[in-house]
PDB file of C-alpha atoms in Angstrom:
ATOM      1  CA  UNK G   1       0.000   0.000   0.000  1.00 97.00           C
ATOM      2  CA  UNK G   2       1.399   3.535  -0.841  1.00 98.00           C
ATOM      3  CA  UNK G   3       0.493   6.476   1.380  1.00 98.00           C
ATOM      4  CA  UNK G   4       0.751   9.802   1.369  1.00 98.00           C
ATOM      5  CA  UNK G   5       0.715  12.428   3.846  1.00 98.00           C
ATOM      6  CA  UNK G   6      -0.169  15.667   3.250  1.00 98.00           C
ATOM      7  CA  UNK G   7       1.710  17.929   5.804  1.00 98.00           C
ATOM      8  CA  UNK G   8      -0.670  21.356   5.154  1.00 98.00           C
ATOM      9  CA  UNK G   9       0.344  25.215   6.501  1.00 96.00           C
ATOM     10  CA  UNK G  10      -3.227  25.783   7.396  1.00 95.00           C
ATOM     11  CA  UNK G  11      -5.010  29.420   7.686  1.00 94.00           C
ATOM     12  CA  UNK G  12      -7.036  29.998  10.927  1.00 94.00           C
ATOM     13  CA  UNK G  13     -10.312  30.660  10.226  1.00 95.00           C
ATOM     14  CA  UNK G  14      -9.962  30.404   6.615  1.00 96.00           C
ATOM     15  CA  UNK G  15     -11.520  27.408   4.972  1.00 96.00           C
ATOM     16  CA  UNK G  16     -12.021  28.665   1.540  1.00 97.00           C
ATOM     17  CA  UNK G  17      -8.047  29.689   1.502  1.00 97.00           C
ATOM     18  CA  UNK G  18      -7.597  25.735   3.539  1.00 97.00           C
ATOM     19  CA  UNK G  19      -9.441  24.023   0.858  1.00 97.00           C
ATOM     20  CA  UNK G  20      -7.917  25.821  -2.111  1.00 98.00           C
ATOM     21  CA  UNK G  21      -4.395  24.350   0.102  1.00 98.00           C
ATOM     22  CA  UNK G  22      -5.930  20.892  -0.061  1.00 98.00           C
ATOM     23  CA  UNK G  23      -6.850  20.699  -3.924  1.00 98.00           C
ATOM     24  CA  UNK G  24      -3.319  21.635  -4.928  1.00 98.00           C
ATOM     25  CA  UNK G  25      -1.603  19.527  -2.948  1.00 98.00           C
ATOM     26  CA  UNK G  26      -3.634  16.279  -3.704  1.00 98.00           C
ATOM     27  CA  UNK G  27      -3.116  16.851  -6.936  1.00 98.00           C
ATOM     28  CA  UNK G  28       0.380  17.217  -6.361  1.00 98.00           C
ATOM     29  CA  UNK G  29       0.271  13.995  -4.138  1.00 98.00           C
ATOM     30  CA  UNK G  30      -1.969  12.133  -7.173  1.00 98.00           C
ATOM     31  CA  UNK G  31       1.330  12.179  -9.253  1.00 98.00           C
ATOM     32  CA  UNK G  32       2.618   9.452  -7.703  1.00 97.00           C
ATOM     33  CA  UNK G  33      -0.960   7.394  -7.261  1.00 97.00           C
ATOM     34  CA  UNK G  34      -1.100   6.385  -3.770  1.00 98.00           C
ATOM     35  CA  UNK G  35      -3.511   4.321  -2.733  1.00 98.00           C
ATOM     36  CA  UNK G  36      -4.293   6.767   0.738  1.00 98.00           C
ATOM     37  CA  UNK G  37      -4.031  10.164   1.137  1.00 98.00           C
ATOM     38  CA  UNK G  38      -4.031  11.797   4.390  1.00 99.00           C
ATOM     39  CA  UNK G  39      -4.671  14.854   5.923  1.00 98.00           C
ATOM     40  CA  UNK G  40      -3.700  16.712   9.286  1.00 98.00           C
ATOM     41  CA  UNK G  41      -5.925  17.848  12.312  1.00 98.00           C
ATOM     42  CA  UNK G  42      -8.300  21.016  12.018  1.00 98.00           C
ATOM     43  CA  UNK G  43      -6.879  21.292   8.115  1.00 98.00           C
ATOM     44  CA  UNK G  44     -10.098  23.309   7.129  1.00 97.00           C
ATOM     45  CA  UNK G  45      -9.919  26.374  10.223  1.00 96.00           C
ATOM     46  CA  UNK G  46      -6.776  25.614  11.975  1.00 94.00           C
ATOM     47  CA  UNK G  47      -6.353  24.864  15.978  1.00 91.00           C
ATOM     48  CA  UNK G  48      -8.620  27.006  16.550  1.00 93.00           C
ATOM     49  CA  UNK G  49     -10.931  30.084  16.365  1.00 93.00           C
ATOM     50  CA  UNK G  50     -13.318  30.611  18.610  1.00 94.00           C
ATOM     51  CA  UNK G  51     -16.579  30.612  19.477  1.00 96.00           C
ATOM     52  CA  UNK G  52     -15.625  26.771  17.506  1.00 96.00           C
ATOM     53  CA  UNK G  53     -19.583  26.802  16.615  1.00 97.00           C
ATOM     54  CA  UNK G  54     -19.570  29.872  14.396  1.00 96.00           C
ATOM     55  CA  UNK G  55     -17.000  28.385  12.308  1.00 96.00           C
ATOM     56  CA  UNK G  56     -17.785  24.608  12.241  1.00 97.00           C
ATOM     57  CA  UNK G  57     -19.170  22.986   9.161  1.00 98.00           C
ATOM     58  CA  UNK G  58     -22.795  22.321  10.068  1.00 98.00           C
ATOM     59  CA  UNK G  59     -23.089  18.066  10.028  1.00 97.00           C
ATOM     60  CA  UNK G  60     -19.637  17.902   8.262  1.00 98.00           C
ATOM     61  CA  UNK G  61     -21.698  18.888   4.685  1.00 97.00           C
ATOM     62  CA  UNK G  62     -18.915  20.666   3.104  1.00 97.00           C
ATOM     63  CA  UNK G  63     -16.003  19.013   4.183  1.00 98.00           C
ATOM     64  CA  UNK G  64     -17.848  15.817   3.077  1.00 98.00           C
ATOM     65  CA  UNK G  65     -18.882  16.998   0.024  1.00 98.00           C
ATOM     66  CA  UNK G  66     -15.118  17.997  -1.198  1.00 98.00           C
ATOM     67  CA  UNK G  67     -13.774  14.542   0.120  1.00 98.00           C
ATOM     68  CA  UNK G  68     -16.461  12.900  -1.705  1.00 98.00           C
ATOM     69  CA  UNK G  69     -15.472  14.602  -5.036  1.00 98.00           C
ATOM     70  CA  UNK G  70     -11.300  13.970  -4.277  1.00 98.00           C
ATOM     71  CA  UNK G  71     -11.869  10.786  -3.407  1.00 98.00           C
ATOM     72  CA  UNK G  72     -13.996   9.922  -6.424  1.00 98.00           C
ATOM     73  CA  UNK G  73     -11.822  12.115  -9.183  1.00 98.00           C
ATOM     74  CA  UNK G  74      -8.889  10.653  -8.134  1.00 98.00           C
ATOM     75  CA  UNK G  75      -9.872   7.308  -6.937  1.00 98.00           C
ATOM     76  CA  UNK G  76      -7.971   7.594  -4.033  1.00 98.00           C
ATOM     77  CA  UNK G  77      -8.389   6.484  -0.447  1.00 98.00           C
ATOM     78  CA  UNK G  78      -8.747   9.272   1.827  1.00 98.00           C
ATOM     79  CA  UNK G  79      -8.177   9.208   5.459  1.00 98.00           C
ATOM     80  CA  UNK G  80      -9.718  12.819   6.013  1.00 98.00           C
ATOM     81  CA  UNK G  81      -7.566  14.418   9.130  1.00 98.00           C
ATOM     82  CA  UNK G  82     -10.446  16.109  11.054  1.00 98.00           C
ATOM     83  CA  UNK G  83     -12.596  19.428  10.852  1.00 98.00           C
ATOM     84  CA  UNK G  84     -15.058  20.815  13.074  1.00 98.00           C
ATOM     85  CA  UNK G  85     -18.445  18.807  13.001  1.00 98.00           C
ATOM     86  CA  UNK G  86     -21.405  20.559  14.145  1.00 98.00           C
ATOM     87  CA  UNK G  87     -24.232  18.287  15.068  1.00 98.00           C
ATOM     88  CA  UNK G  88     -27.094  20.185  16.964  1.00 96.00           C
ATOM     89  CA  UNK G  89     -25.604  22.662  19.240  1.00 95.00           C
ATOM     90  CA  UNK G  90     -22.390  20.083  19.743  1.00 98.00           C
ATOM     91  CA  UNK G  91     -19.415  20.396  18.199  1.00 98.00           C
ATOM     92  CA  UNK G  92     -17.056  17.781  17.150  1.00 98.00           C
ATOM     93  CA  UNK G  93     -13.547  17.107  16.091  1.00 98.00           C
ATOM     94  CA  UNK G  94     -14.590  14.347  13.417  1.00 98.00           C
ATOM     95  CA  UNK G  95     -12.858  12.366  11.046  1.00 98.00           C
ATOM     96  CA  UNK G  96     -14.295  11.003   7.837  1.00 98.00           C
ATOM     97  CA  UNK G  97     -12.967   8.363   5.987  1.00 98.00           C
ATOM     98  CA  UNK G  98     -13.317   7.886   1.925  1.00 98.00           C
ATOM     99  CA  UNK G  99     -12.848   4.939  -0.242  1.00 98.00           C
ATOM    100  CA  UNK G 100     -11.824   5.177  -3.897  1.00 98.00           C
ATOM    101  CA  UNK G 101     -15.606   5.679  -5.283  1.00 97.00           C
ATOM    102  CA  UNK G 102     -15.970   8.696  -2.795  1.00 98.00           C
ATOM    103  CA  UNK G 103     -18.086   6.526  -0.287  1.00 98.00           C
ATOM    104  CA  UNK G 104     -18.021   7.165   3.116  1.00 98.00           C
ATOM    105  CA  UNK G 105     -16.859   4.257   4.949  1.00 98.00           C
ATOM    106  CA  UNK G 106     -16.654   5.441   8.873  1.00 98.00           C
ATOM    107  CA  UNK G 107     -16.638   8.607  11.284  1.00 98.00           C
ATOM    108  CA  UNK G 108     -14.210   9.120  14.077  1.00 98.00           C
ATOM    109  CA  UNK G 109     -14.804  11.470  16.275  1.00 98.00           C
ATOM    110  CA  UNK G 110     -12.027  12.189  18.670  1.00 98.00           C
ATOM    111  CA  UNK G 111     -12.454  10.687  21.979  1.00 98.00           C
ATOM    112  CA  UNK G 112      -9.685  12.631  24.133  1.00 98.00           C
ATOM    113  CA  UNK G 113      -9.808  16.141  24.131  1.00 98.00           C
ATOM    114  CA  UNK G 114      -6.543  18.168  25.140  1.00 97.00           C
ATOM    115  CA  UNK G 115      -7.752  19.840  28.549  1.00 96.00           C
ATOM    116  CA  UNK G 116      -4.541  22.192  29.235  1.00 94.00           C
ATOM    117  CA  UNK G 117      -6.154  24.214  26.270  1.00 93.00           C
ATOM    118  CA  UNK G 118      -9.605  24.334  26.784  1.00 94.00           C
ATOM    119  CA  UNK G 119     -10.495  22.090  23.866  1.00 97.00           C
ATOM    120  CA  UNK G 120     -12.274  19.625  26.063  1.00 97.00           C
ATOM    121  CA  UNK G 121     -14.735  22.858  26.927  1.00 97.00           C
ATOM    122  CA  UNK G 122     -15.264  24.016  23.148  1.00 97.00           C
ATOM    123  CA  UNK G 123     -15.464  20.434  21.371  1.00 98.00           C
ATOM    124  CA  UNK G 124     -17.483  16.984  22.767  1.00 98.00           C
ATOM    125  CA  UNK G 125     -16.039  13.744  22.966  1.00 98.00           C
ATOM    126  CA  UNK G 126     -16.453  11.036  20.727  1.00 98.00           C
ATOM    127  CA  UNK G 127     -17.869   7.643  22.948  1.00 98.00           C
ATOM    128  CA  UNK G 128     -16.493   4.978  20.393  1.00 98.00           C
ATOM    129  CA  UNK G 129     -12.694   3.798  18.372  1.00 98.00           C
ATOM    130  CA  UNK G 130     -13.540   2.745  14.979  1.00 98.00           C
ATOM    131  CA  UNK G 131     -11.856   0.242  12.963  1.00 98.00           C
ATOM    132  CA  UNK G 132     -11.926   0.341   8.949  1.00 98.00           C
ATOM    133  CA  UNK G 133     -10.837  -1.800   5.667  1.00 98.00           C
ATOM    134  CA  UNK G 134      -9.032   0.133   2.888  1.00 98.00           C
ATOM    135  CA  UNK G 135      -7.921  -2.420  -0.085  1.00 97.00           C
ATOM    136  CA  UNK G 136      -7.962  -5.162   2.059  1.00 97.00           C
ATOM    137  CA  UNK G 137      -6.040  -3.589   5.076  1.00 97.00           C
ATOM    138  CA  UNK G 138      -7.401  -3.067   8.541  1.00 98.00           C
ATOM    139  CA  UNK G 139      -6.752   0.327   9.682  1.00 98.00           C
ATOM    140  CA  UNK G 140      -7.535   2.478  12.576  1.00 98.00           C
ATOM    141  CA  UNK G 141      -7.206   6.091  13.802  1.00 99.00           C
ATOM    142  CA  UNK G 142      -6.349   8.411  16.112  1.00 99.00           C
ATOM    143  CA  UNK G 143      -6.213  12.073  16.697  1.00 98.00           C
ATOM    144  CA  UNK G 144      -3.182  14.186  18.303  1.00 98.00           C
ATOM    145  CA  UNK G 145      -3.761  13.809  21.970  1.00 98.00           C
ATOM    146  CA  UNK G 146      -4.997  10.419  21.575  1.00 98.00           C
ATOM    147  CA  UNK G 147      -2.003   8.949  20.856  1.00 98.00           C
ATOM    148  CA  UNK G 148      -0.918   9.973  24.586  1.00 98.00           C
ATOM    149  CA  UNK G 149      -3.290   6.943  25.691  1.00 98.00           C
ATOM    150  CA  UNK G 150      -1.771   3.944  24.730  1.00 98.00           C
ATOM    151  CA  UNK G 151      -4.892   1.646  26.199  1.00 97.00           C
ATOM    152  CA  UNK G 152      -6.516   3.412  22.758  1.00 98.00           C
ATOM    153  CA  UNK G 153      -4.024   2.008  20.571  1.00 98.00           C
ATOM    154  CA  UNK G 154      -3.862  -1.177  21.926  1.00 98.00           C
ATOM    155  CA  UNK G 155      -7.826  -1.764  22.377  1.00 98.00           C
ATOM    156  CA  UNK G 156      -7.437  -0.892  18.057  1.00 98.00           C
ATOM    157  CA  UNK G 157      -4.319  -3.505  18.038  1.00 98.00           C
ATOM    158  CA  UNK G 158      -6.660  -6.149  19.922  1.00 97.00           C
ATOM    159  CA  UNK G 159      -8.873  -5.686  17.083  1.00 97.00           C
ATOM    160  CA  UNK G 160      -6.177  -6.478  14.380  1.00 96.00           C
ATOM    161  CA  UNK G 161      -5.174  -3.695  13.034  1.00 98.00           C
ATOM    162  CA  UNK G 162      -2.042  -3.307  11.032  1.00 98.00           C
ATOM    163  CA  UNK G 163      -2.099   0.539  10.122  1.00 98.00           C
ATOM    164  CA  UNK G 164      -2.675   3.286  12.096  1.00 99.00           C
ATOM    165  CA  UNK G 165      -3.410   6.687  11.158  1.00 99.00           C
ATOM    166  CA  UNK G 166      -2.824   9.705  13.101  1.00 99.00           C
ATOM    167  CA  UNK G 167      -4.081  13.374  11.899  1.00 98.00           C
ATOM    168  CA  UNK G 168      -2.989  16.119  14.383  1.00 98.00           C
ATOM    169  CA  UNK G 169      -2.369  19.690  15.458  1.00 97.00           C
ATOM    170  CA  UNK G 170       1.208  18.850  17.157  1.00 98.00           C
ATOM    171  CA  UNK G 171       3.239  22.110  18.617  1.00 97.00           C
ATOM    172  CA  UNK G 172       6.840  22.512  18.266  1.00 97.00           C
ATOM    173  CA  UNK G 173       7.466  22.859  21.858  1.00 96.00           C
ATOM    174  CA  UNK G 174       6.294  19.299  22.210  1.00 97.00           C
ATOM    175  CA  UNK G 175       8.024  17.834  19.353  1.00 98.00           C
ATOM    176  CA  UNK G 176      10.397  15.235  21.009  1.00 98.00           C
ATOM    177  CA  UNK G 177       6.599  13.986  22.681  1.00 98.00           C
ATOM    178  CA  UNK G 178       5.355  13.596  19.695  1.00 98.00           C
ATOM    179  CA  UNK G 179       8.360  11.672  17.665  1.00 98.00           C
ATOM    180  CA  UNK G 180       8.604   9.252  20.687  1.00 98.00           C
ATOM    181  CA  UNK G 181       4.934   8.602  21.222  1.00 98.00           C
ATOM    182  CA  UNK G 182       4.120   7.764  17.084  1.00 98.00           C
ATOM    183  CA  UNK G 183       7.345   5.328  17.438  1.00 98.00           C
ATOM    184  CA  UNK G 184       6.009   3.705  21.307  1.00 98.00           C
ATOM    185  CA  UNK G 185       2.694   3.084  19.292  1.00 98.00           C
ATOM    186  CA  UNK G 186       4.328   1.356  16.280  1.00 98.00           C
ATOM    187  CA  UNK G 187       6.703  -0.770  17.707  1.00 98.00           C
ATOM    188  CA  UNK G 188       4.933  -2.069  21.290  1.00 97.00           C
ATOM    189  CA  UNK G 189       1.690  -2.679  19.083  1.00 98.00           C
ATOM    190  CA  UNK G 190       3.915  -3.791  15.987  1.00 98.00           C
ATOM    191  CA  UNK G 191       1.634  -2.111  13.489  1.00 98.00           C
ATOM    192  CA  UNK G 192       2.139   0.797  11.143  1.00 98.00           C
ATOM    193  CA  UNK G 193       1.984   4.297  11.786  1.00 98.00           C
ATOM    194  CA  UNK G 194       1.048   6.693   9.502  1.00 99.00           C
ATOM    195  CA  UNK G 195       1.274  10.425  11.328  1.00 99.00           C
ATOM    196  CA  UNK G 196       0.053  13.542   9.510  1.00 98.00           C
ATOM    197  CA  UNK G 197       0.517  17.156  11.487  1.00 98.00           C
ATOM    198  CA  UNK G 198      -0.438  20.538  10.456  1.00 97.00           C
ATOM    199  CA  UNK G 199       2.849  23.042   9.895  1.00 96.00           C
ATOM    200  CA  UNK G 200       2.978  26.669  10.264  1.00 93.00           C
ATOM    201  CA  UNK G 201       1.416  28.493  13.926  1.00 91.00           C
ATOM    202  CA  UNK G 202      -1.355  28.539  15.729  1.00 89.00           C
ATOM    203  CA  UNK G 203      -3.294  31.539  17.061  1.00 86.00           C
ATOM    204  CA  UNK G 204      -1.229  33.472  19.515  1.00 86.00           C
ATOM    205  CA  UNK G 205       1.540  32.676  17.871  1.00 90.00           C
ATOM    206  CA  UNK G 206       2.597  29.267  18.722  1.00 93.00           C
ATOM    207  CA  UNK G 207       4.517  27.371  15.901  1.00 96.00           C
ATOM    208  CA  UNK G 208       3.743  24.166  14.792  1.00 97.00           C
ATOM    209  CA  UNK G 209       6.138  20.858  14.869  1.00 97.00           C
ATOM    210  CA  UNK G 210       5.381  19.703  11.316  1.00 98.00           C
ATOM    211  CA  UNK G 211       7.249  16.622  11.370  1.00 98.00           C
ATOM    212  CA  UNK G 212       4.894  14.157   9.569  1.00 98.00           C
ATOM    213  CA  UNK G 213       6.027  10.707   9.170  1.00 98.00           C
ATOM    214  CA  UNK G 214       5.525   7.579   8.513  1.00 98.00           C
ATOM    215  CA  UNK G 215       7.185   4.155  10.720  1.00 98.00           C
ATOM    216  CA  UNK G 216       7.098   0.893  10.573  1.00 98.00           C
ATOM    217  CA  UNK G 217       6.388  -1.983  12.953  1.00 97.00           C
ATOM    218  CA  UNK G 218       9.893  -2.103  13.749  1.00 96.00           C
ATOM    219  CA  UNK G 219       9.885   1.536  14.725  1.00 97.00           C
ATOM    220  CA  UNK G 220      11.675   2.232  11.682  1.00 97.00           C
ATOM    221  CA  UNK G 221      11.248   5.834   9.624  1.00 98.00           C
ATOM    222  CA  UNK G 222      10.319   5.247   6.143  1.00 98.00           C
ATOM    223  CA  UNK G 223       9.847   8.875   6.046  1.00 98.00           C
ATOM    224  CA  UNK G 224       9.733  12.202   7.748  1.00 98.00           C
ATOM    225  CA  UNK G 225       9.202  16.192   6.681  1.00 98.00           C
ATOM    226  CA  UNK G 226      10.503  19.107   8.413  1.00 98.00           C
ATOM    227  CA  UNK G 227       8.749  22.243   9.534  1.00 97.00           C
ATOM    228  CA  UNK G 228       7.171  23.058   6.288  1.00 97.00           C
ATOM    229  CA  UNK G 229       4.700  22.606   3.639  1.00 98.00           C
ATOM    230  CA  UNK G 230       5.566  18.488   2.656  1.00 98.00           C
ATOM    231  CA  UNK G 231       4.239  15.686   0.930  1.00 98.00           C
ATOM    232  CA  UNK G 232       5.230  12.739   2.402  1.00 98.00           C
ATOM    233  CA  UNK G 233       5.474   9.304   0.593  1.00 98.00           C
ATOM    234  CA  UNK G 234       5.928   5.634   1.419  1.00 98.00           C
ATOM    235  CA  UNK G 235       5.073   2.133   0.341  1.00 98.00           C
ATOM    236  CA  UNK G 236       4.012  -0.036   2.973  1.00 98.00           C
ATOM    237  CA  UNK G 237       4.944  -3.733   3.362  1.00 96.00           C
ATOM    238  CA  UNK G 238       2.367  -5.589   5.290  1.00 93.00           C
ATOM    239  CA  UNK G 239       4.467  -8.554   5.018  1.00 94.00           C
ATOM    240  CA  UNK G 240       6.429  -6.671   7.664  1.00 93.00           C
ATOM    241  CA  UNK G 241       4.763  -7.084  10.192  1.00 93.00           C
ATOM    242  CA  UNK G 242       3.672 -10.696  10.079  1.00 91.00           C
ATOM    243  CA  UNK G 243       7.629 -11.634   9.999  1.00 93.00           C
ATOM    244  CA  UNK G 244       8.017  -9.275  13.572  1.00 93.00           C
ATOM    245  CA  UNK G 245       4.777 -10.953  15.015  1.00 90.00           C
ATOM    246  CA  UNK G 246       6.342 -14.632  14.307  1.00 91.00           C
ATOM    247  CA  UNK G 247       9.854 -13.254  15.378  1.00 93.00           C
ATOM    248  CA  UNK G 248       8.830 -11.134  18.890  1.00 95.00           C
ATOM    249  CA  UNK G 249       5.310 -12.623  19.825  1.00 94.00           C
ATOM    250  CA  UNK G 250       4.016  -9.913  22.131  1.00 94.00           C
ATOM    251  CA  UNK G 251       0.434 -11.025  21.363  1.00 94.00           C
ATOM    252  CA  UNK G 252       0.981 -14.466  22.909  1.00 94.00           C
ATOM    253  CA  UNK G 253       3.143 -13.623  25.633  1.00 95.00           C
ATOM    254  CA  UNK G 254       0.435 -11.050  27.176  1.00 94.00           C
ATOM    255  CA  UNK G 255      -0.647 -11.313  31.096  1.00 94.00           C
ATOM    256  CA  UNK G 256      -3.958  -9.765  30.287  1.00 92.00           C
ATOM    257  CA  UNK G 257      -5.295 -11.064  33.683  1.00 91.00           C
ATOM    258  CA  UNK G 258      -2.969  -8.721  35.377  1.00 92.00           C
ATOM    259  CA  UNK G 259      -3.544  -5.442  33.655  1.00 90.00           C
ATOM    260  CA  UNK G 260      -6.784  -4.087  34.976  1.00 84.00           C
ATOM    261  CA  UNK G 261      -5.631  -4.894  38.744  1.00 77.00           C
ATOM    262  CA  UNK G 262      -5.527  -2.080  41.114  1.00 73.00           C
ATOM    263  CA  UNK G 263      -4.398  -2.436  44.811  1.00 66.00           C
TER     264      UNK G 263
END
């Protein structure tokens, strides 16, 4: 499977100037015909402006509707970072996923939201981890802070997985976090990890780590991008993993029983 990761500078607040960012670059990406395309975190307003509701796309319709057509022009795989999801008076942080005929396939709707900046108080919690099929492959996601939880990766691992894809809003300042976490999840779960972060700053200032990349179940980089605007590509060998699961059987050699104890 070939991937590609679409490392965006996104605009706050600016979703017409975001989207005109997303068409060039999967075209760009399309040169090289992956078979998945992915996008960062908040790629259609940024992390964040606020009041969130006035700027979310009501019931994902727009965001949808543009993945729909990518998806279906370019029949491409689209794991479609996440936007702003207003549903009622909620608003979520909600990822859609595309197959190649521009069907939806699944919503994700992050489940941990990053208290130390509010964003559990302007965004509601997703109750459920999805798992998903693209050509054959079982896949799973996670957004940004989630990947801090490694009982969410795992529950996803339990279920099979062998890619995981990870859209997020990661700041500089936290860079060495986020480089050590994406490689923890790869190599204790022995699955891929596909990793997708916006570039450029945030409101107030604060830059952004870039740093997209893409490991292997070994923990190995198959790629990486700096700060900046990048298009990340790699070509993913699921045969990999099955020779690491017969060499280091972490599956088998679980104490499961012992895990959920408290004293």
């Amino acid at each position: 499977m070939k991937v590609s990761v679409l490392q965006m500078p996104v605009q706050n607040g600016q979703p017409a100037k975001n989207l005109g960012t997303l068409y060039r670059m999967t075209a760009k990406a399309m040169e090289n015909r992956p078979d998945v395309i992915l996008l960062p975190e908040l790629w259609r307003l940024g992390f964040y402006p606020k009041p969130i509701y006035d700027y979310a796309d009501p019931d994902g319709t727009e965001t949808r509707q543009a993945l729909a057509r990518l998806s279906r022009e370019y029949q491409v795989n689209i794991v479609g970072g996440t936007v702003a999801n207003a549903i009622g008076r909620q608003v979520f942080n909600t990822c859609y996923i595309f197959d190649r005929t521009g069907q939806q396939i699944t919503t994700y709707h992050k489940t941990h939201l990053f208290s130390p900046s509010g964003e559990n108080q302007d965004f509601t919690p997703g109750d459920k981890l999805v798992t998903f099929t693209l050509d054959g492959l079982k896949c799973g996601v996670l957004v940004c802070y989630d990947i801090r939880f490694p009982e969410a990766a795992r529950a996803l691992a339990l279920q099979d997985i062998a890619l995981l894809f990870v859209p997020a809003a990661w700041p500089t300042s936290r860079l060495f976090h986020w480089q050590t976490l994406l490689r923890a999840r790869a190599i204790e779960n022995q699955i891929f990890v596909v990793a997708c972060n916006e570039c450029g700053k945030m409101p107030g200032d604060v830059p952004l780590a870039g740093h997209s990349t893409i490991i292997d179940p070994w923990g190995e980089i198959l790629a990486e991008a700096g700060e900046d605007e990048a298009i990340l590509q790699a070509n993913l060998r699921p045969i990999i993993r099955k020779q690491i699961q017969e060499t280091i059987d972490v599956y088998h050699d679980r104490r499961p029983e012992l895990y959920n104890k408290r004293k």
